[in-house]
Amino acid sequence: MKVLLVKLSSLGDVVHTLPVVQDILSAHPGAQIDWVVEKSFAPLLSPLVGAGLHRVIPCELRRWRKSPLAAATRAEWKIFKSLLQAEHYDAVIDLQGLTKSALVARLASVTATGKRYALANQTDGSGYEAPTRWVADVAIFIEPHIHAMQRSRVLSARALGYSLPPAWSYGLNPALAQSPRTKFAIKTVAFVHGTSRANKQWPEEDWVALGRRLAALGFQIALPHGSDEELASCERMAAAINLGSEGRPTTQAVIWPRLSLDALTQQLAQCAGVIGVDSGVSHIAVALDLPHVQIYNFDTAWRTGPLPGTAGGHQVSVYAQPAPTVQAVWDAWMSCAPTDAQAQSVV
């Protein structure tokens, strides 16, 4: 069986779709699975090639639509179509539910008995556009109130006719185990403070207060960044954390260099845990099965946060408006932190 998954963006949505690959392989061990994704997110999937995925087909629809008639765009589009249509699929599953994903699904080639599957309806809190069902051979209704990860899993199971496994796997850890890894101090907690939406951010002074508490337990604080603005924030936070709560300088907070998505994933995998806002990188922490606290200023954790009982309870979300307190995040971290950290707890 040859299956094409269409999930183009964004990073968090791509992460939430990862268990679909493992579900399909569990039900159809010999399945050949390809995935169309925006080029910027393809590095996240690259470790899975040969370890669950057959091909990752990158596209740049976000960039191409800015200059659709440019010679470079037309040339790149031609190459993309050639890659997309190199196989004939038994099933093409549009897991995005948008016009752009419907276009990709329509362009893909299917076998004589192959079908295109898509969402028949919008689910709570998600985007949805009608063309996704217009071009599908089979549109599948999904319960409106459903977690983002479960939505993709349910759609794929109903499309391919298998029972949804009660447990799930993202497949990242086995894939990363086959890749070269940097030797890294394991007693590190990464602060995923950056997000594309300002109203999802947590105050810098709260990150500093939390960082000082963790430093008192002997943890190193890692500060990743993906933009110049986030780097400036890292520099301010690192300086304040390293000043220490009593004015004694430390070197507990370190700023990571700007990393590619695959390198960032490998670095996160070697941490003791991650504390972060609602962002794609935080969702990677969930996929890596790390102790993790996800911070929400909006009551949307039910849809995108760690599922209740996920990973034995060592991944939790914290919600409050206008934002959770430092104490609430600290308490959540201590509830899921490594045992040695809990034993050394100081407040």
mmCIF file of C-alpha atoms in Angstrom:
data_model
loop_
_atom_site.group_PDB
_atom_site.id
_atom_site.type_symbol
_atom_site.label_atom_id
_atom_site.label_comp_id
_atom_site.label_asym_id
_atom_site.label_seq_id
_atom_site.Cartn_x
_atom_site.Cartn_y
_atom_site.Cartn_z
ATOM 1 C CA MET A 1 0.000 0.000 0.000
ATOM 2 C CA LYS A 2 1.294 3.445 -0.973
ATOM 3 C CA VAL A 3 0.008 6.367 1.089
ATOM 4 C CA LEU A 4 0.588 10.096 0.682
ATOM 5 C CA LEU A 5 0.078 12.348 3.697
ATOM 6 C CA VAL A 6 -0.524 16.031 3.040
ATOM 7 C CA LYS A 7 0.259 18.180 6.071
ATOM 8 C CA LEU A 8 2.141 21.262 4.986
ATOM 9 C CA SER A 9 2.391 23.470 8.066
ATOM 10 C CA SER A 10 2.752 24.824 10.667
ATOM 11 C CA LEU A 11 5.418 23.289 12.905
ATOM 12 C CA GLY A 12 3.053 22.357 15.734
ATOM 13 C CA ASP A 13 0.540 20.877 13.292
ATOM 14 C CA VAL A 14 3.272 18.802 11.658
ATOM 15 C CA VAL A 15 4.371 17.493 15.060
ATOM 16 C CA HIS A 16 0.796 16.596 15.964
ATOM 17 C CA THR A 17 0.555 14.547 12.758
ATOM 18 C CA LEU A 18 3.631 12.400 13.422
ATOM 19 C CA PRO A 19 1.738 9.581 15.208
ATOM 20 C CA VAL A 20 -0.229 8.941 12.003
ATOM 21 C CA VAL A 21 2.890 7.392 10.450
ATOM 22 C CA GLN A 22 3.277 4.909 13.293
ATOM 23 C CA ASP A 23 -0.462 4.133 13.333
ATOM 24 C CA ILE A 24 -0.455 3.288 9.622
ATOM 25 C CA LEU A 25 2.653 1.122 9.907
ATOM 26 C CA SER A 26 1.128 -0.736 12.845
ATOM 27 C CA ALA A 27 -2.004 -1.517 10.837
ATOM 28 C CA HIS A 28 -0.218 -2.014 7.487
ATOM 29 C CA PRO A 29 3.407 -3.027 8.219
ATOM 30 C CA GLY A 30 4.437 -2.960 4.578
ATOM 31 C CA ALA A 31 2.977 0.462 3.794
ATOM 32 C CA GLN A 32 5.058 2.963 1.845
ATOM 33 C CA ILE A 33 4.350 6.413 3.271
ATOM 34 C CA ASP A 34 5.296 9.726 1.658
ATOM 35 C CA TRP A 35 4.662 13.160 3.182
ATOM 36 C CA VAL A 36 4.293 16.583 1.550
ATOM 37 C CA VAL A 37 5.412 19.381 3.866
ATOM 38 C CA GLU A 38 6.660 22.958 3.682
ATOM 39 C CA LYS A 39 10.409 22.940 3.094
ATOM 40 C CA SER A 40 11.149 24.813 6.334
ATOM 41 C CA PHE A 41 9.620 21.952 8.352
ATOM 42 C CA ALA A 42 11.089 19.092 6.316
ATOM 43 C CA PRO A 43 14.181 18.756 8.585
ATOM 44 C CA LEU A 44 11.910 17.586 11.409
ATOM 45 C CA LEU A 45 10.792 14.660 9.226
ATOM 46 C CA SER A 46 14.186 13.825 7.729
ATOM 47 C CA PRO A 47 15.221 11.448 10.580
ATOM 48 C CA LEU A 48 12.095 9.396 9.826
ATOM 49 C CA VAL A 49 13.114 8.670 6.227
ATOM 50 C CA GLY A 50 13.970 4.994 6.254
ATOM 51 C CA ALA A 51 12.531 4.741 9.759
ATOM 52 C CA GLY A 52 8.849 5.053 8.930
ATOM 53 C CA LEU A 53 8.743 7.392 5.960
ATOM 54 C CA HIS A 54 9.707 6.513 2.408
ATOM 55 C CA ARG A 55 9.940 10.075 1.065
ATOM 56 C CA VAL A 56 9.573 13.634 2.310
ATOM 57 C CA ILE A 57 8.420 15.884 -0.532
ATOM 58 C CA PRO A 58 9.175 19.536 0.277
ATOM 59 C CA CYS A 59 7.198 22.401 -1.173
ATOM 60 C CA GLU A 60 7.296 26.174 -0.718
ATOM 61 C CA LEU A 61 3.713 27.256 -1.304
ATOM 62 C CA ARG A 62 4.082 30.088 1.206
ATOM 63 C CA ARG A 63 6.893 31.609 -0.830
ATOM 64 C CA TRP A 64 5.619 30.688 -4.289
ATOM 65 C CA ARG A 65 2.290 32.456 -3.832
ATOM 66 C CA LYS A 66 4.122 35.750 -3.259
ATOM 67 C CA SER A 67 5.476 35.682 -6.825
ATOM 68 C CA PRO A 68 3.502 33.017 -8.719
ATOM 69 C CA LEU A 69 4.524 34.198 -12.190
ATOM 70 C CA ALA A 70 8.245 34.555 -11.545
ATOM 71 C CA ALA A 71 10.495 32.320 -13.624
ATOM 72 C CA ALA A 72 12.104 30.814 -10.508
ATOM 73 C CA THR A 73 8.693 29.980 -9.038
ATOM 74 C CA ARG A 74 7.525 28.302 -12.230
ATOM 75 C CA ALA A 75 10.721 26.241 -12.425
ATOM 76 C CA GLU A 76 10.497 25.158 -8.781
ATOM 77 C CA TRP A 77 6.796 24.363 -9.132
ATOM 78 C CA LYS A 78 7.557 22.109 -12.097
ATOM 79 C CA ILE A 79 10.136 20.191 -10.063
ATOM 80 C CA PHE A 80 7.712 19.854 -7.165
ATOM 81 C CA LYS A 81 4.950 18.480 -9.424
ATOM 82 C CA SER A 82 7.388 15.982 -10.895
ATOM 83 C CA LEU A 83 8.322 14.710 -7.435
ATOM 84 C CA LEU A 84 4.697 14.648 -6.301
ATOM 85 C CA GLN A 85 3.528 12.690 -9.328
ATOM 86 C CA ALA A 86 6.437 10.246 -9.423
ATOM 87 C CA GLU A 87 4.333 7.699 -7.520
ATOM 88 C CA HIS A 88 0.736 6.538 -7.884
ATOM 89 C CA TYR A 89 -0.894 6.255 -4.482
ATOM 90 C CA ASP A 90 -3.540 3.947 -3.129
ATOM 91 C CA ALA A 91 -4.572 6.692 -0.698
ATOM 92 C CA VAL A 92 -3.928 10.422 -0.534
ATOM 93 C CA ILE A 93 -4.959 11.847 2.848
ATOM 94 C CA ASP A 94 -5.364 15.613 3.210
ATOM 95 C CA LEU A 95 -4.810 16.137 6.928
ATOM 96 C CA GLN A 96 -4.776 19.929 6.757
ATOM 97 C CA GLY A 97 -8.229 20.846 5.491
ATOM 98 C CA LEU A 98 -7.199 24.017 3.636
ATOM 99 C CA THR A 99 -7.305 25.123 0.004
ATOM 100 C CA LYS A 100 -3.536 24.783 -0.367
ATOM 101 C CA SER A 101 -3.539 21.196 0.910
ATOM 102 C CA ALA A 102 -6.539 20.374 -1.286
ATOM 103 C CA LEU A 103 -4.558 21.623 -4.308
ATOM 104 C CA VAL A 104 -1.642 19.338 -3.443
ATOM 105 C CA ALA A 105 -3.959 16.368 -2.893
ATOM 106 C CA ARG A 106 -5.631 17.008 -6.240
ATOM 107 C CA LEU A 107 -2.304 17.161 -8.075
ATOM 108 C CA ALA A 108 -1.078 13.874 -6.603
ATOM 109 C CA SER A 109 -1.453 10.797 -8.771
ATOM 110 C CA VAL A 110 -3.540 7.850 -7.587
ATOM 111 C CA THR A 111 -3.833 4.257 -8.766
ATOM 112 C CA ALA A 112 -6.880 3.005 -10.658
ATOM 113 C CA THR A 113 -8.542 2.169 -7.349
ATOM 114 C CA GLY A 114 -6.841 4.873 -5.305
ATOM 115 C CA LYS A 115 -8.820 7.555 -3.485
ATOM 116 C CA ARG A 116 -8.301 11.005 -2.004
ATOM 117 C CA TYR A 117 -9.546 11.460 1.553
ATOM 118 C CA ALA A 118 -10.193 14.691 3.427
ATOM 119 C CA LEU A 119 -12.040 16.271 6.325
ATOM 120 C CA ALA A 120 -15.744 16.839 5.764
ATOM 121 C CA ASN A 121 -16.070 19.488 8.474
ATOM 122 C CA GLN A 122 -14.305 22.025 10.627
ATOM 123 C CA THR A 123 -13.349 20.999 14.146
ATOM 124 C CA ASP A 124 -13.312 23.349 17.133
ATOM 125 C CA GLY A 125 -10.466 25.852 17.016
ATOM 126 C CA SER A 126 -9.040 24.673 13.694
ATOM 127 C CA GLY A 127 -8.907 26.239 10.268
ATOM 128 C CA TYR A 128 -10.993 24.721 7.500
ATOM 129 C CA GLU A 129 -11.796 25.627 3.896
ATOM 130 C CA ALA A 130 -14.465 24.072 1.684
ATOM 131 C CA PRO A 131 -12.210 23.058 -1.265
ATOM 132 C CA THR A 132 -10.722 20.308 0.871
ATOM 133 C CA ARG A 133 -13.942 18.281 0.554
ATOM 134 C CA TRP A 134 -14.742 19.375 -3.009
ATOM 135 C CA VAL A 135 -11.659 17.647 -4.436
ATOM 136 C CA ALA A 136 -11.836 14.571 -2.193
ATOM 137 C CA ASP A 137 -13.251 11.272 -3.316
ATOM 138 C CA VAL A 138 -14.218 10.583 0.290
ATOM 139 C CA ALA A 139 -14.883 13.316 2.867
ATOM 140 C CA ILE A 140 -14.886 12.058 6.432
ATOM 141 C CA PHE A 141 -16.785 13.657 9.296
ATOM 142 C CA ILE A 142 -14.769 14.112 12.493
ATOM 143 C CA GLU A 143 -16.196 14.896 15.928
ATOM 144 C CA PRO A 144 -15.895 18.700 16.331
ATOM 145 C CA HIS A 145 -14.409 18.743 19.855
ATOM 146 C CA ILE A 146 -11.171 16.811 19.383
ATOM 147 C CA HIS A 147 -7.470 17.224 20.095
ATOM 148 C CA ALA A 148 -5.350 18.233 17.089
ATOM 149 C CA MET A 149 -3.310 15.046 17.209
ATOM 150 C CA GLN A 150 -6.359 12.840 17.574
ATOM 151 C CA ARG A 151 -8.071 14.551 14.645
ATOM 152 C CA SER A 152 -5.346 13.427 12.250
ATOM 153 C CA ARG A 153 -5.185 9.964 13.766
ATOM 154 C CA VAL A 154 -8.938 9.436 13.541
ATOM 155 C CA LEU A 155 -9.126 10.728 9.961
ATOM 156 C CA SER A 156 -6.340 8.406 8.807
ATOM 157 C CA ALA A 157 -7.794 5.387 10.614
ATOM 158 C CA ARG A 158 -11.217 5.916 9.051
ATOM 159 C CA ALA A 159 -9.708 6.527 5.615
ATOM 160 C CA LEU A 160 -7.663 3.323 5.658
ATOM 161 C CA GLY A 161 -10.142 1.207 7.605
ATOM 162 C CA TYR A 162 -8.195 0.268 10.720
ATOM 163 C CA SER A 163 -9.032 0.565 14.408
ATOM 164 C CA LEU A 164 -7.316 3.440 16.154
ATOM 165 C CA PRO A 165 -4.686 2.121 18.585
ATOM 166 C CA PRO A 166 -5.268 3.358 22.147
ATOM 167 C CA ALA A 167 -1.590 4.309 22.517
ATOM 168 C CA TRP A 168 0.470 6.345 20.114
ATOM 169 C CA SER A 169 4.089 6.998 19.212
ATOM 170 C CA TYR A 170 5.643 9.965 17.470
ATOM 171 C CA GLY A 171 8.551 7.862 16.236
ATOM 172 C CA LEU A 172 11.165 10.572 16.804
ATOM 173 C CA ASN A 173 13.245 8.956 19.532
ATOM 174 C CA PRO A 174 14.001 5.693 17.644
ATOM 175 C CA ALA A 175 14.825 7.731 14.543
ATOM 176 C CA LEU A 176 17.131 10.099 16.421
ATOM 177 C CA ALA A 177 18.914 7.152 18.039
ATOM 178 C CA GLN A 178 20.222 6.282 14.571
ATOM 179 C CA SER A 179 21.637 9.789 14.053
ATOM 180 C CA PRO A 180 24.921 11.227 15.364
ATOM 181 C CA ARG A 181 24.294 13.055 18.634
ATOM 182 C CA THR A 182 26.259 15.692 20.461
ATOM 183 C CA LYS A 183 27.496 14.748 23.920
ATOM 184 C CA PHE A 184 25.603 17.046 26.178
ATOM 185 C CA ALA A 185 25.136 17.755 29.893
ATOM 186 C CA ILE A 186 21.853 16.026 30.687
ATOM 187 C CA LYS A 187 21.026 18.310 33.638
ATOM 188 C CA THR A 188 19.745 21.029 31.351
ATOM 189 C CA VAL A 189 16.269 22.519 31.115
ATOM 190 C CA ALA A 190 15.438 24.319 27.886
ATOM 191 C CA PHE A 191 13.228 27.412 28.019
ATOM 192 C CA VAL A 192 11.106 27.598 24.864
ATOM 193 C CA HIS A 193 10.116 31.233 25.269
ATOM 194 C CA GLY A 194 9.669 32.207 21.617
ATOM 195 C CA THR A 195 6.394 32.082 19.746
ATOM 196 C CA SER A 196 4.990 33.662 16.597
ATOM 197 C CA ARG A 197 2.185 35.319 18.573
ATOM 198 C CA ALA A 198 3.005 37.957 21.166
ATOM 199 C CA ASN A 199 -0.118 37.170 23.173
ATOM 200 C CA LYS A 200 1.168 33.633 23.788
ATOM 201 C CA GLN A 201 4.384 34.859 25.399
ATOM 202 C CA TRP A 202 5.233 34.611 29.087
ATOM 203 C CA PRO A 203 6.783 37.686 30.757
ATOM 204 C CA GLU A 204 10.578 37.852 30.683
ATOM 205 C CA GLU A 205 10.747 38.609 34.397
ATOM 206 C CA ASP A 206 8.874 35.366 35.069
ATOM 207 C CA TRP A 207 11.333 33.373 32.975
ATOM 208 C CA VAL A 208 14.153 34.975 34.966
ATOM 209 C CA ALA A 209 12.565 34.107 38.315
ATOM 210 C CA LEU A 210 11.966 30.531 37.166
ATOM 211 C CA GLY A 211 15.502 30.265 35.812
ATOM 212 C CA ARG A 212 16.988 31.347 39.114
ATOM 213 C CA ARG A 213 14.988 28.689 40.958
ATOM 214 C CA LEU A 214 16.186 25.988 38.599
ATOM 215 C CA ALA A 215 19.764 27.247 38.790
ATOM 216 C CA ALA A 216 19.544 26.883 42.578
ATOM 217 C CA LEU A 217 18.915 23.169 41.978
ATOM 218 C CA GLY A 218 22.016 22.947 39.823
ATOM 219 C CA PHE A 219 20.268 22.956 36.458
ATOM 220 C CA GLN A 220 21.695 24.697 33.444
ATOM 221 C CA ILE A 221 19.165 26.821 31.591
ATOM 222 C CA ALA A 222 19.304 26.566 27.783
ATOM 223 C CA LEU A 223 17.831 29.430 25.765
ATOM 224 C CA PRO A 224 17.128 28.556 22.113
ATOM 225 C CA HIS A 225 16.071 31.214 19.634
ATOM 226 C CA GLY A 226 14.888 31.455 16.046
ATOM 227 C CA SER A 227 15.035 35.190 15.308
ATOM 228 C CA ASP A 228 16.992 38.317 16.159
ATOM 229 C CA GLU A 229 14.165 39.454 18.420
ATOM 230 C CA GLU A 230 14.232 36.168 20.333
ATOM 231 C CA LEU A 231 18.029 36.366 20.579
ATOM 232 C CA ALA A 232 17.761 39.806 22.179
ATOM 233 C CA SER A 233 15.291 38.367 24.682
ATOM 234 C CA CYS A 234 17.674 35.466 25.386
ATOM 235 C CA GLU A 235 20.505 37.904 26.072
ATOM 236 C CA ARG A 236 18.438 39.879 28.567
ATOM 237 C CA MET A 237 17.191 36.756 30.343
ATOM 238 C CA ALA A 238 20.618 35.079 30.471
ATOM 239 C CA ALA A 239 22.202 38.207 31.934
ATOM 240 C CA ALA A 240 19.508 38.471 34.619
ATOM 241 C CA ILE A 241 19.548 34.752 35.506
ATOM 242 C CA ASN A 242 23.340 34.683 35.667
ATOM 243 C CA LEU A 243 23.360 37.704 37.970
ATOM 244 C CA GLY A 244 21.836 35.408 40.568
ATOM 245 C CA SER A 245 19.127 36.075 43.105
ATOM 246 C CA GLU A 246 21.675 37.433 45.611
ATOM 247 C CA GLY A 247 23.817 39.312 43.145
ATOM 248 C CA ARG A 248 26.451 36.579 42.864
ATOM 249 C CA PRO A 249 27.283 35.959 39.182
ATOM 250 C CA THR A 250 26.765 32.460 37.757
ATOM 251 C CA THR A 251 27.029 30.849 34.336
ATOM 252 C CA GLN A 252 23.921 28.697 34.630
ATOM 253 C CA ALA A 253 22.036 30.257 31.693
ATOM 254 C CA VAL A 254 23.470 29.641 28.229
ATOM 255 C CA ILE A 255 22.236 30.800 24.855
ATOM 256 C CA TRP A 256 22.222 28.147 22.183
ATOM 257 C CA PRO A 257 23.327 29.160 18.700
ATOM 258 C CA ARG A 258 20.566 29.405 16.129
ATOM 259 C CA LEU A 259 20.015 25.802 15.059
ATOM 260 C CA SER A 260 18.380 24.072 12.135
ATOM 261 C CA LEU A 261 15.175 22.266 13.048
ATOM 262 C CA ASP A 262 16.764 18.817 13.007
ATOM 263 C CA ALA A 263 19.736 19.981 15.102
ATOM 264 C CA LEU A 264 17.416 21.715 17.562
ATOM 265 C CA THR A 265 15.396 18.523 17.924
ATOM 266 C CA GLN A 266 18.553 16.547 18.702
ATOM 267 C CA GLN A 267 19.647 19.101 21.292
ATOM 268 C CA LEU A 268 16.252 19.090 22.990
ATOM 269 C CA ALA A 269 16.284 15.286 23.085
ATOM 270 C CA GLN A 270 19.309 15.403 25.375
ATOM 271 C CA CYS A 271 17.784 17.764 27.944
ATOM 272 C CA ALA A 272 16.373 16.821 31.339
ATOM 273 C CA GLY A 273 13.189 18.602 30.339
ATOM 274 C CA VAL A 274 11.606 21.583 28.641
ATOM 275 C CA ILE A 275 9.404 24.432 29.854
ATOM 276 C CA GLY A 276 7.766 26.417 27.092
ATOM 277 C CA VAL A 277 4.878 28.412 25.756
ATOM 278 C CA ASP A 278 2.387 27.064 23.224
ATOM 279 C CA SER A 279 4.670 26.765 20.194
ATOM 280 C CA GLY A 280 5.869 24.239 17.668
ATOM 281 C CA VAL A 281 9.144 23.715 19.524
ATOM 282 C CA SER A 282 7.242 22.949 22.742
ATOM 283 C CA HIS A 283 5.245 20.344 20.847
ATOM 284 C CA ILE A 284 8.533 18.768 19.745
ATOM 285 C CA ALA A 285 9.358 18.366 23.448
ATOM 286 C CA VAL A 286 6.111 16.426 23.856
ATOM 287 C CA ALA A 287 6.977 14.257 20.849
ATOM 288 C CA LEU A 288 10.384 13.531 22.392
ATOM 289 C CA ASP A 289 8.683 12.242 25.563
ATOM 290 C CA LEU A 290 10.537 14.764 27.725
ATOM 291 C CA PRO A 291 9.368 16.063 31.090
ATOM 292 C CA HIS A 292 7.575 19.175 29.932
ATOM 293 C CA VAL A 293 5.454 22.059 31.170
ATOM 294 C CA GLN A 294 3.498 23.959 28.507
ATOM 295 C CA ILE A 295 2.343 27.472 29.421
ATOM 296 C CA TYR A 296 -1.003 28.793 28.162
ATOM 297 C CA ASN A 297 -2.497 32.284 28.366
ATOM 298 C CA PHE A 298 -5.610 30.968 26.585
ATOM 299 C CA ASP A 299 -7.811 28.013 27.449
ATOM 300 C CA THR A 300 -6.726 25.975 24.419
ATOM 301 C CA ALA A 301 -4.523 23.349 26.015
ATOM 302 C CA TRP A 302 -7.314 20.784 25.534
ATOM 303 C CA ARG A 303 -6.746 21.085 21.782
ATOM 304 C CA THR A 304 -2.978 21.380 21.410
ATOM 305 C CA GLY A 305 -1.365 20.641 24.772
ATOM 306 C CA PRO A 306 -0.158 17.364 26.260
ATOM 307 C CA LEU A 307 -3.075 14.983 26.516
ATOM 308 C CA PRO A 308 -4.136 13.987 30.057
ATOM 309 C CA GLY A 309 -2.050 11.049 31.166
ATOM 310 C CA THR A 310 0.470 11.599 28.360
ATOM 311 C CA ALA A 311 3.857 10.033 29.008
ATOM 312 C CA GLY A 312 2.950 8.784 32.463
ATOM 313 C CA GLY A 313 1.987 12.240 33.698
ATOM 314 C CA HIS A 314 5.346 13.944 33.202
ATOM 315 C CA GLN A 315 3.961 16.346 30.605
ATOM 316 C CA VAL A 316 1.450 18.930 31.774
ATOM 317 C CA SER A 317 -0.062 22.227 30.718
ATOM 318 C CA VAL A 318 -0.654 25.263 32.931
ATOM 319 C CA TYR A 319 -3.327 27.822 32.068
ATOM 320 C CA ALA A 320 -4.302 31.167 33.579
ATOM 321 C CA GLN A 321 -5.178 34.670 32.417
ATOM 322 C CA PRO A 322 -3.505 36.981 31.813
ATOM 323 C CA ALA A 323 -0.746 34.402 32.354
ATOM 324 C CA PRO A 324 0.171 31.636 34.807
ATOM 325 C CA THR A 325 2.209 32.682 37.836
ATOM 326 C CA VAL A 326 5.804 31.644 38.391
ATOM 327 C CA GLN A 327 4.658 29.531 41.339
ATOM 328 C CA ALA A 328 2.077 27.703 39.215
ATOM 329 C CA VAL A 329 4.684 26.864 36.566
ATOM 330 C CA TRP A 330 7.189 25.861 39.251
ATOM 331 C CA ASP A 331 4.677 23.556 40.918
ATOM 332 C CA ALA A 332 3.862 21.996 37.538
ATOM 333 C CA TRP A 333 7.551 21.455 36.823
ATOM 334 C CA MET A 334 8.140 19.840 40.208
ATOM 335 C CA SER A 335 5.213 17.489 39.544
ATOM 336 C CA CYS A 336 6.834 16.140 36.396
ATOM 337 C CA ALA A 337 10.543 16.840 36.893
ATOM 338 C CA PRO A 338 13.167 14.093 37.221
ATOM 339 C CA THR A 339 13.078 12.486 40.683
ATOM 340 C CA ASP A 340 16.455 13.889 41.752
ATOM 341 C CA ALA A 341 15.227 17.417 41.054
ATOM 342 C CA GLN A 342 12.137 16.875 43.193
ATOM 343 C CA ALA A 343 14.278 15.615 46.067
ATOM 344 C CA GLN A 344 16.349 18.811 45.976
ATOM 345 C CA SER A 345 13.358 21.123 45.731
ATOM 346 C CA VAL A 346 13.883 24.636 47.003
ATOM 347 C CA VAL A 347 11.414 27.480 46.711
#
